[in-house]
Amino acid sequence: MAPHADGAATSSTSGNNDVPARFHASSTDSAIAAENEYAAHNYHPLPVVFARGQGIHVWDPEGRQYMDFLSAYSAVNQGHCHPELVKALADQAARLTLSSRAFYNDVFPRWAEKVRAVFGFDMVLPMNTGAEAVETAIKIARKWAYKVKGVPQGKALVFSVQDNFHGRTMTAISLSTDPESRDNYGPYVPNIGAYSPSTGKAIRYNNIADLEEVLEAHGKETAAFIVEPIQGEAGVVVPDDDYLSKAHALCKKHNVLLICDEIQTGIGRTGRMLCSEWSGIKPDMVTLGKAISGGMYPVSAVLARRDVMLVVEPGTHGSTYGGNPLGCAVSMRALEIMEEEDLTAQAERLGWIFRESIIAFKSPIIQTVRGKGLLNAIVIDESATSGRTAWDFCVLLKEKGVLVSQNQRIVPWSSAFPGLFFFFFSFFLFFFFSFFLFFPSGKLGREEEVTRPKRGGRQEMR
């Protein structure tokens, strides 16, 4: 018999008695079984099912409570189901949800003004998902290269770096060097990627000499260089303090647009509204997504200078849902909450406490900790864990009520930071140190032992 996820949600997990019970799986096991049977197998999640969320906490269908330290890959920086975001969503949903861009609506222009005020860029182009924002930025850069820079038609180049993650659309995987994202999906989009056309060498992240070499050889035909201020999917890799500023200078020298992909690093996650602010630069373009709507509704954006953005002409790019009033209302409120609750400064402060506390703990199991603000990773030394892997670490923490994710040996840590989060953060550090005392001997259930992801398996952090 096929698995069936239907069933009544208990009042302890539904959180809203008006939500029809048929929308919710009755148990963790039935939800996982039905997803495995009927949905594509393009993820390998931890065996926990979210049924309700509030702030830093989530509950499964059985009512078990967890602390969420992944925050939907930094999409719920304001916390799960922030009441002000729920209200903004409900209020606007009752008024107007969609106009398309065939007509004006009364919310989108206010949102555009808000984005301009918060981030300081001349213009914004709205989309829905992070990958769409990346695709849009590449399109704009190419058109700018042809119309403004004078690159011959069909010759514009866009460079990325090794181990990047910009999504999993065809353009994004063409930028990528990750075999898991690329294999058996070719042929790829031409003239974009992380390799030098003349030498075939990869452009390494945090290696300014590699970028200089490729721009010296191909700068005249190059439209843009796209880079993450911190590489999230690669394991929260933080570059040298001057890497972005030197890359910015090289791009200026060769009249190349610098695109910073801030879909995960933006909206306060690293202790600045944009992570690139740490380098004292203003990129030519920025892509945003995830927490720009607080995890309530898909909203993404490309920010750019006026002269760059205005190469886009009516009818040449768009989205039915891009700039819709519902998403814009939620996004405006999400940005206001970042300001009202001082979450950006809180991320900087708590992130520093977290890293310094981990370093001071001096556990032989921890190889290193790295990050900025509340985007952090712990690298596990598996030679000191009696055969336990980073996946085992995540499963054992899940059994103790704390949720994180892993990437090979690397445990990426990022956390929601609602207003009262400091209490939870202090509690977590105490719990974390206690946990590491018994981690090498911690017991796993049989199912969790056999469902480890294959070595090299990567979880999406976009």
Short mmCIF file of C-alpha atoms in Angstrom, two decimals, residues 60-276:
data_model
loop_
_atom_site.label_atom_id
_atom_site.label_comp_id
_atom_site.label_asym_id
_atom_site.label_seq_id
_atom_site.Cartn_x
_atom_site.Cartn_y
_atom_site.Cartn_z
CA ASP A 60 7.14 18.23 14.64
CA PRO A 61 3.72 16.55 14.17
CA GLU A 62 4.13 14.71 17.47
CA GLY A 63 4.68 17.99 19.31
CA ARG A 64 8.43 17.55 19.92
CA GLN A 65 10.17 20.92 20.17
CA TYR A 66 13.49 21.82 18.54
CA MET A 67 15.77 24.85 18.36
CA ASP A 68 16.42 25.70 14.70
CA PHE A 69 20.02 26.75 14.15
CA LEU A 70 19.89 26.60 10.34
CA SER A 71 17.09 29.13 9.81
CA ALA A 72 16.14 27.77 6.38
CA TYR A 73 19.62 28.56 5.07
CA SER A 74 19.38 32.11 6.48
CA ALA A 75 15.89 32.79 5.09
CA VAL A 76 14.20 33.28 8.48
CA ASN A 77 16.64 35.74 10.03
CA GLN A 78 13.70 37.42 11.77
CA GLY A 79 12.58 34.11 13.31
CA HIS A 80 9.88 31.64 12.28
CA CYS A 81 6.39 33.13 11.88
CA HIS A 82 7.29 36.54 13.26
CA PRO A 83 3.88 37.92 14.32
CA GLU A 84 4.40 41.21 12.49
CA LEU A 85 5.22 39.36 9.27
CA VAL A 86 2.20 37.10 9.69
CA LYS A 87 0.05 40.21 10.14
CA ALA A 88 1.56 41.95 7.11
CA LEU A 89 0.94 38.84 5.01
CA ALA A 90 -2.66 38.43 6.18
CA ASP A 91 -3.53 42.12 5.87
CA GLN A 92 -2.22 42.40 2.32
CA ALA A 93 -3.64 39.01 1.27
CA ALA A 94 -7.09 40.27 2.22
CA ARG A 95 -6.59 43.40 0.11
CA LEU A 96 -4.70 42.46 -3.10
CA THR A 97 -2.30 39.62 -3.87
CA LEU A 98 -1.32 40.00 -7.52
CA SER A 99 -1.50 42.59 -10.27
CA SER A 100 1.21 41.26 -12.60
CA ARG A 101 3.47 43.90 -14.13
CA ALA A 102 0.90 44.60 -16.85
CA PHE A 103 -0.48 47.13 -14.36
CA TYR A 104 0.89 49.22 -11.52
CA ASN A 105 0.08 48.33 -7.93
CA ASP A 106 0.26 50.58 -4.87
CA VAL A 107 2.78 48.51 -2.86
CA PHE A 108 5.65 47.83 -5.26
CA PRO A 109 6.76 51.48 -5.58
CA ARG A 110 6.83 51.85 -1.79
CA TRP A 111 8.92 48.67 -1.56
CA ALA A 112 11.34 49.96 -4.20
CA GLU A 113 11.73 53.18 -2.19
CA LYS A 114 12.38 51.15 0.97
CA VAL A 115 15.00 48.99 -0.72
CA ARG A 116 16.71 52.13 -2.04
CA ALA A 117 16.72 53.66 1.45
CA VAL A 118 18.07 50.54 3.18
CA PHE A 119 20.77 49.48 0.72
CA GLY A 120 21.65 52.71 -1.09
CA PHE A 121 21.48 51.43 -4.67
CA ASP A 122 19.84 53.51 -7.38
CA MET A 123 17.40 50.95 -8.72
CA VAL A 124 15.96 47.50 -8.04
CA LEU A 125 14.53 44.76 -10.26
CA PRO A 126 12.21 42.36 -8.39
CA MET A 127 12.10 38.60 -8.89
CA ASN A 128 11.00 35.66 -6.74
CA THR A 129 13.86 33.25 -6.00
CA GLY A 130 17.57 33.59 -5.47
CA ALA A 131 18.43 31.68 -8.63
CA GLU A 132 16.16 34.01 -10.63
CA ALA A 133 18.04 36.98 -9.21
CA VAL A 134 21.35 35.48 -10.33
CA GLU A 135 19.97 34.76 -13.82
CA THR A 136 18.68 38.33 -14.01
CA ALA A 137 22.01 39.83 -12.94
CA ILE A 138 23.86 37.82 -15.60
CA LYS A 139 21.39 38.96 -18.27
CA ILE A 140 21.77 42.60 -17.24
CA ALA A 141 25.57 42.33 -17.19
CA ARG A 142 25.70 40.85 -20.68
CA LYS A 143 23.38 43.49 -22.10
CA TRP A 144 25.41 46.23 -20.41
CA ALA A 145 28.56 44.78 -21.98
CA TYR A 146 27.05 44.98 -25.47
CA LYS A 147 25.24 48.32 -25.18
CA VAL A 148 27.64 50.28 -22.96
CA LYS A 149 31.06 48.66 -22.89
CA GLY A 150 31.04 47.79 -26.59
CA VAL A 151 31.83 44.09 -26.39
CA PRO A 152 31.12 42.42 -29.77
CA GLN A 153 27.80 40.58 -29.87
CA GLY A 154 28.02 37.01 -28.60
CA LYS A 155 31.47 37.50 -27.04
CA ALA A 156 30.68 38.75 -23.52
CA LEU A 157 32.26 36.72 -20.71
CA VAL A 158 31.09 36.35 -17.11
CA PHE A 159 33.50 34.84 -14.59
CA SER A 160 32.85 33.14 -11.27
CA VAL A 161 35.18 31.33 -8.85
CA GLN A 162 35.88 27.76 -7.85
CA ASP A 163 33.51 26.13 -5.32
CA ASN A 164 30.87 28.82 -5.75
CA PHE A 165 27.15 28.32 -5.28
CA HIS A 166 24.72 30.55 -7.15
CA GLY A 167 21.80 28.14 -7.49
CA ARG A 168 20.96 25.14 -9.64
CA THR A 169 19.45 26.60 -12.81
CA MET A 170 21.34 26.07 -16.07
CA THR A 171 23.11 29.42 -15.81
CA ALA A 172 24.00 28.80 -12.17
CA ILE A 173 25.47 25.35 -12.77
CA SER A 174 27.36 26.74 -15.75
CA LEU A 175 29.01 29.11 -13.27
CA SER A 176 29.69 26.21 -10.89
CA THR A 177 32.61 23.79 -10.52
CA ASP A 178 30.67 21.30 -8.38
CA PRO A 179 30.35 17.90 -10.13
CA GLU A 180 27.17 17.05 -8.23
CA SER A 181 25.46 20.13 -9.63
CA ARG A 182 26.87 19.79 -13.16
CA ASP A 183 27.24 16.11 -14.08
CA ASN A 184 24.85 14.89 -16.79
CA TYR A 185 23.19 18.29 -17.18
CA GLY A 186 25.30 19.63 -20.05
CA PRO A 187 25.82 21.27 -22.45
CA TYR A 188 26.27 24.38 -20.36
CA VAL A 189 25.65 28.06 -21.03
CA PRO A 190 28.63 29.32 -23.05
CA ASN A 191 31.03 32.10 -22.08
CA ILE A 192 30.38 31.90 -18.34
CA GLY A 193 32.18 29.96 -15.63
CA ALA A 194 35.04 29.67 -13.19
CA TYR A 195 37.77 28.77 -15.68
CA SER A 196 40.10 30.90 -17.78
CA PRO A 197 39.28 30.47 -21.49
CA SER A 198 42.94 30.74 -22.45
CA THR A 199 44.56 28.48 -19.83
CA GLY A 200 41.71 26.30 -18.57
CA LYS A 201 42.79 27.05 -15.00
CA ALA A 202 40.18 27.47 -12.29
CA ILE A 203 39.79 30.92 -10.76
CA ARG A 204 40.25 30.13 -7.08
CA TYR A 205 38.24 31.88 -4.39
CA ASN A 206 40.24 34.29 -2.24
CA ASN A 207 43.07 34.25 -4.79
CA ILE A 208 43.37 37.71 -6.27
CA ALA A 209 46.24 36.66 -8.55
CA ASP A 210 43.95 34.23 -10.39
CA LEU A 211 41.38 36.96 -10.99
CA GLU A 212 44.05 39.41 -12.09
CA GLU A 213 45.46 36.88 -14.56
CA VAL A 214 42.12 36.16 -16.21
CA LEU A 215 41.13 39.84 -16.42
CA GLU A 216 44.50 40.83 -17.87
CA ALA A 217 43.93 38.24 -20.59
CA HIS A 218 40.20 38.70 -21.16
CA GLY A 219 39.17 41.99 -19.54
CA LYS A 220 38.11 43.63 -22.80
CA GLU A 221 35.45 40.97 -23.40
CA THR A 222 34.42 40.52 -19.76
CA ALA A 223 31.02 41.77 -18.68
CA ALA A 224 31.05 40.78 -15.01
CA PHE A 225 32.66 38.92 -12.15
CA ILE A 226 30.17 37.31 -9.74
CA VAL A 227 31.26 36.26 -6.26
CA GLU A 228 29.87 35.44 -2.81
CA PRO A 229 31.30 37.67 -0.05
CA ILE A 230 31.43 34.46 2.02
CA GLN A 231 31.09 31.09 0.31
CA GLY A 232 28.19 29.43 2.12
CA GLU A 233 27.68 26.11 0.33
CA ALA A 234 31.43 25.48 0.25
CA GLY A 235 31.45 25.47 4.05
CA VAL A 236 31.22 29.11 5.17
CA VAL A 237 34.59 30.04 3.67
CA VAL A 238 35.55 33.56 4.77
CA PRO A 239 38.05 35.30 2.44
CA ASP A 240 40.88 37.61 3.45
CA ASP A 241 39.71 41.02 4.62
CA ASP A 242 41.04 42.72 1.48
CA TYR A 243 39.92 40.14 -1.09
CA LEU A 244 36.70 41.88 -2.13
CA SER A 245 38.27 45.34 -2.15
CA LYS A 246 41.09 44.12 -4.41
CA ALA A 247 38.60 42.32 -6.66
CA HIS A 248 36.57 45.53 -6.82
CA ALA A 249 39.66 47.51 -7.84
CA LEU A 250 40.52 44.99 -10.58
CA CYS A 251 36.98 45.14 -11.93
CA LYS A 252 37.16 48.95 -12.02
CA LYS A 253 40.49 48.79 -13.84
CA HIS A 254 39.06 46.56 -16.58
CA ASN A 255 35.57 48.14 -16.71
CA VAL A 256 33.99 44.92 -15.45
CA LEU A 257 30.85 44.81 -13.31
CA LEU A 258 31.31 43.33 -9.84
CA ILE A 259 28.25 41.32 -8.81
CA CYS A 260 28.05 40.28 -5.16
CA ASP A 261 25.70 37.37 -4.52
CA GLU A 262 24.28 38.28 -1.10
CA ILE A 263 21.32 35.92 -1.18
CA GLN A 264 22.57 34.10 1.92
CA THR A 265 25.00 36.63 3.38
CA GLY A 266 22.70 39.66 3.13
CA ILE A 267 19.93 41.04 5.37
CA GLY A 268 21.98 41.24 8.56
CA ARG A 269 23.23 37.66 8.69
CA THR A 270 26.91 38.60 9.00
CA GLY A 271 26.47 41.68 11.17
CA ARG A 272 25.96 44.08 8.26
CA MET A 273 22.92 44.49 6.03
CA LEU A 274 25.23 43.49 3.19
CA CYS A 275 28.30 41.37 3.88
CA SER A 276 30.22 43.34 1.24
#
